[in-house]
PDB file of C-alpha atoms in Angstrom:
ATOM      1  CA  MET O   1      18.043  14.063 -18.215  1.00 47.00           C
ATOM      2  CA  SER O   2      15.311  12.950 -16.904  1.00 65.00           C
ATOM      3  CA  GLY O   3      14.232   9.225 -15.560  1.00 87.00           C
ATOM      4  CA  PRO O   4      10.771   6.941 -15.374  1.00 93.00           C
ATOM      5  CA  LEU O   5      11.800   6.730 -11.637  1.00 97.00           C
ATOM      6  CA  ASP O   6      12.077  10.162 -11.141  1.00 96.00           C
ATOM      7  CA  GLY O   7      11.091  12.064  -7.857  1.00 96.00           C
ATOM      8  CA  ARG O   8      11.061   8.201  -6.438  1.00 98.00           C
ATOM      9  CA  VAL O   9      12.635   7.039  -3.157  1.00 98.00           C
ATOM     10  CA  ALA O  10      13.533   3.065  -2.846  1.00 98.00           C
ATOM     11  CA  VAL O  11      15.169   1.002  -0.392  1.00 98.00           C
ATOM     12  CA  VAL O  12      17.121  -1.955  -1.194  1.00 98.00           C
ATOM     13  CA  THR O  13      18.129  -4.593   1.357  1.00 98.00           C
ATOM     14  CA  GLY O  14      21.744  -6.542   1.080  1.00 97.00           C
ATOM     15  CA  ALA O  15      22.083  -4.318  -1.231  1.00 96.00           C
ATOM     16  CA  SER O  16      26.647  -4.127  -0.668  1.00 94.00           C
ATOM     17  CA  ARG O  17      26.619  -6.321  -3.282  1.00 94.00           C
ATOM     18  CA  GLY O  18      25.657  -8.546  -6.007  1.00 94.00           C
ATOM     19  CA  ILE O  19      22.280  -8.646  -6.859  1.00 95.00           C
ATOM     20  CA  GLY O  20      21.478  -6.119  -4.833  1.00 96.00           C
ATOM     21  CA  LEU O  21      23.890  -3.399  -5.599  1.00 97.00           C
ATOM     22  CA  ALA O  22      22.891  -3.555  -9.514  1.00 97.00           C
ATOM     23  CA  ALA O  23      19.424  -3.287  -8.554  1.00 98.00           C
ATOM     24  CA  ALA O  24      20.058  -0.054  -6.754  1.00 98.00           C
ATOM     25  CA  ALA O  25      22.528   0.978  -9.388  1.00 97.00           C
ATOM     26  CA  ALA O  26      19.770   0.514 -11.943  1.00 98.00           C
ATOM     27  CA  LEU O  27      17.115   2.032  -9.729  1.00 98.00           C
ATOM     28  CA  ARG O  28      19.410   5.654  -8.999  1.00 97.00           C
ATOM     29  CA  ASP O  29      20.459   5.022 -13.054  1.00 97.00           C
ATOM     30  CA  HIS O  30      16.195   5.163 -13.603  1.00 97.00           C
ATOM     31  CA  GLY O  31      16.141   8.284 -11.572  1.00 97.00           C
ATOM     32  CA  ALA O  32      15.373   7.073  -7.300  1.00 98.00           C
ATOM     33  CA  ARG O  33      17.007   8.095  -4.709  1.00 98.00           C
ATOM     34  CA  VAL O  34      17.951   4.884  -3.081  1.00 98.00           C
ATOM     35  CA  VAL O  35      18.657   3.821   0.487  1.00 98.00           C
ATOM     36  CA  ILE O  36      21.249   0.359   0.519  1.00 98.00           C
ATOM     37  CA  THR O  37      21.162  -1.655   3.786  1.00 98.00           C
ATOM     38  CA  SER O  38      23.682  -4.328   5.071  1.00 97.00           C
ATOM     39  CA  ARG O  39      24.541  -5.852   8.146  1.00 95.00           C
ATOM     40  CA  SER O  40      27.065  -2.991   9.153  1.00 95.00           C
ATOM     41  CA  GLN O  41      26.866   0.626   8.811  1.00 97.00           C
ATOM     42  CA  GLU O  42      30.475   0.313   7.324  1.00 97.00           C
ATOM     43  CA  ARG O  43      29.304  -1.874   4.246  1.00 96.00           C
ATOM     44  CA  ALA O  44      26.922  -0.145   3.776  1.00 97.00           C
ATOM     45  CA  ALA O  45      28.353   3.233   3.637  1.00 97.00           C
ATOM     46  CA  GLU O  46      31.053   1.697   1.681  1.00 97.00           C
ATOM     47  CA  ALA O  47      28.758   0.389  -0.810  1.00 97.00           C
ATOM     48  CA  ALA O  48      26.709   3.436  -1.637  1.00 97.00           C
ATOM     49  CA  ALA O  49      29.947   5.365  -2.035  1.00 97.00           C
ATOM     50  CA  ARG O  50      30.904   2.223  -5.319  1.00 95.00           C
ATOM     51  CA  LEU O  51      27.284   3.603  -6.906  1.00 95.00           C
ATOM     52  CA  GLY O  52      27.870   7.772  -6.036  1.00 89.00           C
ATOM     53  CA  GLY O  53      25.280  10.236  -5.399  1.00 90.00           C
ATOM     54  CA  GLY O  54      21.499   8.879  -4.970  1.00 94.00           C
ATOM     55  CA  VAL O  55      22.167   6.692  -2.771  1.00 98.00           C
ATOM     56  CA  VAL O  56      23.203   6.217   0.764  1.00 98.00           C
ATOM     57  CA  GLY O  57      24.106   3.589   3.090  1.00 98.00           C
ATOM     58  CA  PHE O  58      22.338   2.430   5.967  1.00 98.00           C
ATOM     59  CA  GLY O  59      23.541  -0.315   8.848  1.00 98.00           C
ATOM     60  CA  ALA O  60      20.274  -3.032   9.579  1.00 98.00           C
ATOM     61  CA  HIS O  61      20.294  -6.292  10.326  1.00 97.00           C
ATOM     62  CA  ALA O  62      17.601  -7.597   7.255  1.00 98.00           C
ATOM     63  CA  THR O  63      15.636  -9.520  10.480  1.00 98.00           C
ATOM     64  CA  ASP O  64      16.592  -6.836  13.216  1.00 98.00           C
ATOM     65  CA  LYS O  65      13.133  -5.440  13.470  1.00 98.00           C
ATOM     66  CA  GLU O  66      14.203  -1.994  15.486  1.00 98.00           C
ATOM     67  CA  ALA O  67      17.050  -1.476  12.763  1.00 98.00           C
ATOM     68  CA  ALA O  68      14.472  -2.413  10.068  1.00 98.00           C
ATOM     69  CA  ARG O  69      11.885   0.083  11.074  1.00 98.00           C
ATOM     70  CA  ALA O  70      14.508   3.014  12.059  1.00 98.00           C
ATOM     71  CA  CYS O  71      16.124   2.803   7.975  1.00 98.00           C
ATOM     72  CA  VAL O  72      12.420   3.416   7.408  1.00 98.00           C
ATOM     73  CA  ASP O  73      11.832   5.805   9.477  1.00 98.00           C
ATOM     74  CA  TYR O  74      15.582   7.769   8.330  1.00 98.00           C
ATOM     75  CA  THR O  75      14.155   7.006   4.273  1.00 98.00           C
ATOM     76  CA  LEU O  76      11.106   9.308   5.923  1.00 98.00           C
ATOM     77  CA  ASP O  77      12.696  11.321   7.921  1.00 98.00           C
ATOM     78  CA  THR O  78      15.324  12.184   4.979  1.00 98.00           C
ATOM     79  CA  TYR O  79      12.622  12.275   2.011  1.00 98.00           C
ATOM     80  CA  GLY O  80       9.802  11.950   3.109  1.00 98.00           C
ATOM     81  CA  ARG O  81       8.636   9.137   1.014  1.00 98.00           C
ATOM     82  CA  LEU O  82       9.241   5.726   0.446  1.00 98.00           C
ATOM     83  CA  ASP O  83       7.702   4.852  -3.307  1.00 98.00           C
ATOM     84  CA  VAL O  84       9.902   0.952  -3.721  1.00 98.00           C
ATOM     85  CA  LEU O  85      11.051  -1.854  -2.022  1.00 99.00           C
ATOM     86  CA  VAL O  86      13.066  -4.653  -2.762  1.00 98.00           C
ATOM     87  CA  ASN O  87      13.461  -7.163  -0.392  1.00 98.00           C
ATOM     88  CA  ASN O  88      16.926  -8.381  -1.554  1.00 97.00           C
ATOM     89  CA  ALA O  89      18.911  -9.951   1.558  1.00 97.00           C
ATOM     90  CA  GLY O  90      19.240 -14.055   1.633  1.00 95.00           C
ATOM     91  CA  THR O  91      21.253 -15.805   3.279  1.00 95.00           C
ATOM     92  CA  ASN O  92      21.598 -20.024   2.054  1.00 91.00           C
ATOM     93  CA  PRO O  93      23.827 -21.188   5.683  1.00 92.00           C
ATOM     94  CA  ALA O  94      21.525 -24.885   4.897  1.00 92.00           C
ATOM     95  CA  TYR O  95      23.771 -26.896   3.011  1.00 91.00           C
ATOM     96  CA  GLY O  96      23.379 -30.532   2.495  1.00 95.00           C
ATOM     97  CA  PRO O  97      20.094 -33.271   2.574  1.00 96.00           C
ATOM     98  CA  VAL O  98      17.141 -31.922   4.157  1.00 97.00           C
ATOM     99  CA  ILE O  99      16.909 -34.731   6.344  1.00 97.00           C
ATOM    100  CA  ASP O 100      20.449 -33.370   7.538  1.00 97.00           C
ATOM    101  CA  GLN O 101      20.027 -29.484   9.207  1.00 97.00           C
ATOM    102  CA  ASP O 102      19.686 -28.551  12.609  1.00 97.00           C
ATOM    103  CA  HIS O 103      17.223 -25.897  13.181  1.00 98.00           C
ATOM    104  CA  ALA O 104      19.275 -22.496  14.026  1.00 97.00           C
ATOM    105  CA  ARG O 105      20.172 -23.125   9.904  1.00 97.00           C
ATOM    106  CA  PHE O 106      16.336 -24.317   8.603  1.00 97.00           C
ATOM    107  CA  ALA O 107      15.487 -21.342  11.163  1.00 98.00           C
ATOM    108  CA  LYS O 108      18.008 -18.792  10.027  1.00 97.00           C
ATOM    109  CA  THR O 109      17.480 -19.612   6.023  1.00 98.00           C
ATOM    110  CA  MET O 110      13.798 -18.882   6.846  1.00 98.00           C
ATOM    111  CA  ASP O 111      14.247 -15.453   8.857  1.00 98.00           C
ATOM    112  CA  VAL O 112      16.404 -13.747   6.352  1.00 98.00           C
ATOM    113  CA  ASN O 113      14.641 -15.346   3.460  1.00 98.00           C
ATOM    114  CA  LEU O 114      10.972 -15.293   3.888  1.00 98.00           C
ATOM    115  CA  TRP O 115      10.730 -13.670   7.593  1.00 98.00           C
ATOM    116  CA  ALA O 116      12.551 -10.236   6.633  1.00 98.00           C
ATOM    117  CA  PRO O 117      10.898  -9.268   3.213  1.00 98.00           C
ATOM    118  CA  ILE O 118       7.565  -9.677   5.781  1.00 98.00           C
ATOM    119  CA  LEU O 119       8.548  -7.354   8.507  1.00 98.00           C
ATOM    120  CA  TRP O 120       9.777  -5.065   5.557  1.00 99.00           C
ATOM    121  CA  THR O 121       6.864  -5.187   3.122  1.00 99.00           C
ATOM    122  CA  SER O 122       5.320  -4.392   6.906  1.00 98.00           C
ATOM    123  CA  LEU O 123       6.785  -1.414   7.626  1.00 98.00           C
ATOM    124  CA  ALA O 124       6.891   0.031   4.858  1.00 98.00           C
ATOM    125  CA  VAL O 125       2.921  -0.220   3.979  1.00 98.00           C
ATOM    126  CA  LYS O 126       1.882   0.617   7.360  1.00 98.00           C
ATOM    127  CA  ALA O 127       5.020   4.282   7.301  1.00 98.00           C
ATOM    128  CA  TRP O 128       3.911   5.154   4.005  1.00 98.00           C
ATOM    129  CA  MET O 129       2.922   2.679   0.340  1.00 98.00           C
ATOM    130  CA  GLY O 130      -0.441   2.168   2.725  1.00 98.00           C
ATOM    131  CA  GLU O 131      -2.154   5.593   1.655  1.00 98.00           C
ATOM    132  CA  HIS O 132       0.533   6.873  -1.043  1.00 98.00           C
ATOM    133  CA  GLY O 133       0.848   3.475  -2.830  1.00 98.00           C
ATOM    134  CA  GLY O 134       4.321   1.937  -4.085  1.00 98.00           C
ATOM    135  CA  ALA O 135       6.253  -1.717  -4.846  1.00 98.00           C
ATOM    136  CA  VAL O 136       7.386  -3.935  -4.057  1.00 98.00           C
ATOM    137  CA  VAL O 137       9.919  -6.686  -5.463  1.00 98.00           C
ATOM    138  CA  ASN O 138      10.959  -9.803  -3.769  1.00 98.00           C
ATOM    139  CA  THR O 139      14.453 -11.515  -4.658  1.00 98.00           C
ATOM    140  CA  ALA O 140      13.360 -15.044  -5.565  1.00 98.00           C
ATOM    141  CA  SER O 141      15.170 -17.636  -7.463  1.00 96.00           C
ATOM    142  CA  ILE O 142      14.149 -20.684  -9.774  1.00 95.00           C
ATOM    143  CA  GLY O 143      15.155 -23.035  -7.628  1.00 95.00           C
ATOM    144  CA  GLY O 144      11.474 -22.095  -6.260  1.00 97.00           C
ATOM    145  CA  TYR O 145      10.444 -24.042  -8.517  1.00 96.00           C
ATOM    146  CA  THR O 146      12.491 -27.465  -9.099  1.00 94.00           C
ATOM    147  CA  VAL O 147      14.567 -29.433  -6.538  1.00 93.00           C
ATOM    148  CA  ALA O 148      18.298 -29.825  -6.497  1.00 90.00           C
ATOM    149  CA  ARG O 149      20.312 -31.330  -4.136  1.00 91.00           C
ATOM    150  CA  ASP O 150      21.538 -30.071  -1.371  1.00 92.00           C
ATOM    151  CA  VAL O 151      20.526 -26.793  -1.719  1.00 92.00           C
ATOM    152  CA  GLY O 152      15.902 -27.610  -0.802  1.00 95.00           C
ATOM    153  CA  VAL O 153      16.260 -25.474   2.676  1.00 97.00           C
ATOM    154  CA  TYR O 154      17.041 -22.514   0.075  1.00 95.00           C
ATOM    155  CA  HIS O 155      14.721 -23.683  -2.528  1.00 96.00           C
ATOM    156  CA  VAL O 156      12.123 -24.841   0.025  1.00 98.00           C
ATOM    157  CA  SER O 157      12.244 -20.316   1.119  1.00 98.00           C
ATOM    158  CA  LYS O 158      12.388 -19.699  -2.385  1.00 98.00           C
ATOM    159  CA  ALA O 159       9.239 -21.273  -2.948  1.00 98.00           C
ATOM    160  CA  ALA O 160       7.268 -19.778   0.481  1.00 98.00           C
ATOM    161  CA  LEU O 161       8.362 -16.060  -1.081  1.00 98.00           C
ATOM    162  CA  ILE O 162       7.124 -16.412  -4.896  1.00 98.00           C
ATOM    163  CA  HIS O 163       3.918 -17.890  -2.566  1.00 98.00           C
ATOM    164  CA  LEU O 164       4.085 -15.064   0.154  1.00 98.00           C
ATOM    165  CA  THR O 165       4.665 -13.296  -3.088  1.00 98.00           C
ATOM    166  CA  LYS O 166       0.796 -13.466  -4.903  1.00 98.00           C
ATOM    167  CA  GLN O 167      -0.432 -13.543  -0.927  1.00 98.00           C
ATOM    168  CA  LEU O 168       1.094  -9.737  -0.139  1.00 98.00           C
ATOM    169  CA  ALA O 169      -0.199  -8.941  -3.589  1.00 98.00           C
ATOM    170  CA  LEU O 170      -4.077  -9.901  -3.242  1.00 98.00           C
ATOM    171  CA  GLU O 171      -3.574  -8.035   0.777  1.00 98.00           C
ATOM    172  CA  LEU O 172      -2.214  -5.042  -0.038  1.00 98.00           C
ATOM    173  CA  GLY O 173      -3.560  -4.442  -3.868  1.00 98.00           C
ATOM    174  CA  PRO O 174      -4.507  -1.497  -5.039  1.00 98.00           C
ATOM    175  CA  LYS O 175      -2.427   0.769  -3.369  1.00 98.00           C
ATOM    176  CA  VAL O 176       0.471  -1.915  -3.819  1.00 98.00           C
ATOM    177  CA  ARG O 177       2.003  -3.895  -6.301  1.00 98.00           C
ATOM    178  CA  VAL O 178       4.352  -6.906  -5.309  1.00 99.00           C
ATOM    179  CA  ASN O 179       6.186  -8.945  -7.480  1.00 99.00           C
ATOM    180  CA  ALA O 180       9.754 -10.807  -7.231  1.00 98.00           C
ATOM    181  CA  ILE O 181      12.630 -12.002  -9.565  1.00 98.00           C
ATOM    182  CA  ALA O 182      14.003 -15.288 -10.094  1.00 97.00           C
ATOM    183  CA  PRO O 183      17.261 -15.262 -10.703  1.00 96.00           C
ATOM    184  CA  GLY O 184      18.690 -18.687 -12.308  1.00 92.00           C
ATOM    185  CA  VAL O 185      22.600 -18.798 -11.800  1.00 89.00           C
ATOM    186  CA  VAL O 186      24.087 -15.431 -11.336  1.00 87.00           C
ATOM    187  CA  ARG O 187      28.268 -14.778 -10.685  1.00 83.00           C
ATOM    188  CA  THR O 188      27.170 -13.433  -6.948  1.00 72.00           C
ATOM    189  CA  ARG O 189      29.549 -14.466  -3.712  1.00 72.00           C
ATOM    190  CA  LEU O 190      25.972 -16.255  -2.477  1.00 70.00           C
ATOM    191  CA  ALA O 191      25.818 -18.174  -5.902  1.00 65.00           C
ATOM    192  CA  GLU O 192      29.826 -19.335  -5.688  1.00 57.00           C
ATOM    193  CA  ALA O 193      29.228 -22.521  -5.305  1.00 61.00           C
ATOM    194  CA  LEU O 194      27.502 -23.121  -8.706  1.00 63.00           C
ATOM    195  CA  TRP O 195      29.229 -21.287 -11.095  1.00 56.00           C
ATOM    196  CA  GLN O 196      32.391 -21.295  -9.226  1.00 60.00           C
ATOM    197  CA  GLU O 197      34.490 -24.219 -10.355  1.00 70.00           C
ATOM    198  CA  ASN O 198      32.420 -25.236 -13.375  1.00 75.00           C
ATOM    199  CA  GLU O 199      30.890 -21.998 -15.166  1.00 74.00           C
ATOM    200  CA  ALA O 200      32.110 -23.336 -18.561  1.00 84.00           C
ATOM    201  CA  ARG O 201      29.427 -26.525 -17.831  1.00 84.00           C
ATOM    202  CA  VAL O 202      26.958 -24.176 -16.075  1.00 82.00           C
ATOM    203  CA  ALA O 203      26.559 -22.017 -19.363  1.00 86.00           C
ATOM    204  CA  ALA O 204      27.350 -24.758 -22.152  1.00 83.00           C
ATOM    205  CA  ALA O 205      23.364 -25.578 -19.934  1.00 84.00           C
ATOM    206  CA  THR O 206      22.226 -21.979 -20.586  1.00 89.00           C
ATOM    207  CA  PRO O 207      20.140 -21.637 -23.814  1.00 92.00           C
ATOM    208  CA  LEU O 208      21.519 -18.145 -23.734  1.00 93.00           C
ATOM    209  CA  GLY O 209      25.802 -19.206 -23.294  1.00 92.00           C
ATOM    210  CA  ARG O 210      26.376 -17.634 -20.163  1.00 90.00           C
ATOM    211  CA  ILE O 211      26.135 -17.216 -16.166  1.00 87.00           C
ATOM    212  CA  GLY O 212      23.516 -14.461 -15.468  1.00 86.00           C
ATOM    213  CA  GLU O 213      25.692 -10.877 -14.079  1.00 93.00           C
ATOM    214  CA  PRO O 214      24.128  -9.206 -11.090  1.00 94.00           C
ATOM    215  CA  GLU O 215      22.894  -6.285 -13.624  1.00 95.00           C
ATOM    216  CA  ASP O 216      20.107  -8.714 -15.601  1.00 95.00           C
ATOM    217  CA  LEU O 217      18.534  -8.679 -12.872  1.00 96.00           C
ATOM    218  CA  GLY O 218      19.254  -5.096 -11.492  1.00 97.00           C
ATOM    219  CA  GLU O 219      17.250  -4.176 -14.570  1.00 97.00           C
ATOM    220  CA  ALA O 220      14.240  -6.379 -13.927  1.00 97.00           C
ATOM    221  CA  VAL O 221      14.251  -4.873 -10.372  1.00 98.00           C
ATOM    222  CA  ALA O 222      13.747  -1.429 -11.790  1.00 98.00           C
ATOM    223  CA  PHE O 223      11.522  -2.420 -14.117  1.00 98.00           C
ATOM    224  CA  LEU O 224       9.206  -4.709 -12.212  1.00 98.00           C
ATOM    225  CA  ALA O 225       9.120  -1.384  -9.519  1.00 98.00           C
ATOM    226  CA  GLY O 226       7.884   1.279 -13.219  1.00 98.00           C
ATOM    227  CA  ASP O 227       5.119   2.255 -14.669  1.00 97.00           C
ATOM    228  CA  GLY O 228       5.927  -0.134 -16.987  1.00 97.00           C
ATOM    229  CA  ALA O 229       4.715  -2.634 -14.585  1.00 98.00           C
ATOM    230  CA  ARG O 230       1.500  -0.660 -13.879  1.00 97.00           C
ATOM    231  CA  TRP O 231      -0.806  -3.403 -14.780  1.00 98.00           C
ATOM    232  CA  ILE O 232       1.391  -6.328 -13.260  1.00 98.00           C
ATOM    233  CA  THR O 233       1.302  -7.478  -9.668  1.00 98.00           C
ATOM    234  CA  GLY O 234       1.309 -11.096  -7.522  1.00 98.00           C
ATOM    235  CA  GLU O 235       3.970 -11.721 -10.238  1.00 98.00           C
ATOM    236  CA  THR O 236       7.700 -14.114 -10.070  1.00 98.00           C
ATOM    237  CA  LEU O 237       9.754 -12.597 -13.253  1.00 98.00           C
ATOM    238  CA  VAL O 238      12.474 -15.683 -14.076  1.00 98.00           C
ATOM    239  CA  VAL O 239      15.467 -13.871 -14.949  1.00 96.00           C
ATOM    240  CA  ASP O 240      17.787 -17.458 -16.465  1.00 94.00           C
ATOM    241  CA  GLY O 241      19.125 -17.061 -19.084  1.00 93.00           C
ATOM    242  CA  GLY O 242      16.507 -19.992 -20.342  1.00 94.00           C
ATOM    243  CA  GLN O 243      18.130 -21.906 -17.136  1.00 91.00           C
ATOM    244  CA  LEU O 244      15.137 -23.656 -16.509  1.00 93.00           C
ATOM    245  CA  LEU O 245      14.298 -24.611 -20.054  1.00 92.00           C
ATOM    246  CA  GLY O 246      17.166 -26.998 -19.736  1.00 77.00           C
ATOM    247  CA  SER O 247      18.397 -29.562 -17.608  1.00 53.00           C
ATOM    248  CA  GLY O 248      21.274 -27.244 -16.128  1.00 44.00           C
ATOM    249  CA  PRO O 249      22.778 -27.319 -12.845  1.00 41.00           C
ATOM    250  CA  LEU O 250      19.267 -26.272 -10.561  1.00 43.00           C
TER     251      LEU O 250
END
């Protein structure tokens, strides 16, 4: 059975688990061939094997320019095109008050969460999308819209990513659409501190009555990557079960 992304090729960064893996699965299910990245080739290959046909793994740290270039080159050499880029890789080593963070933790957060999307988007646009068109989807966070204790640097990075999404959409249109998703509390390893010990309380504070699952976000990514979103650019789709509506943990 044909899908809305038949014939297209996607790269998803940071996709060995969580939202990235779910995004790769959704893109594959909608017909795309998918290259997923992880920091090591072994992890990338294992994740691709879990998803099965139509998905391959490529070892590339999100901030490694040469590895990123090699991944883009591999995708074009293997499939002849690159239609969708999902900038999903993220990190949060800077836990605690903002004024207690050192430069190393701040820089790592900004490099992975903000610089990497610029790097990968630049490579994809210059290699293929700038001439042929394409769609970029960034993984932001509802933290980019609010404030909370102990995750301030992470929230600042995601607020900047939401703004970067708009800036790139302005600069890269009409050939390339750039959008983002803003997850709420989702059952991922990165967000464990927000739900693992108090899932019932988080769910109770969420209008839709549960925390998110990675698959909830995967389908949102596939929508923004496809033609159903062909007149949407520069926008951030909040996927949070309504958490921003109330006084939830973020």
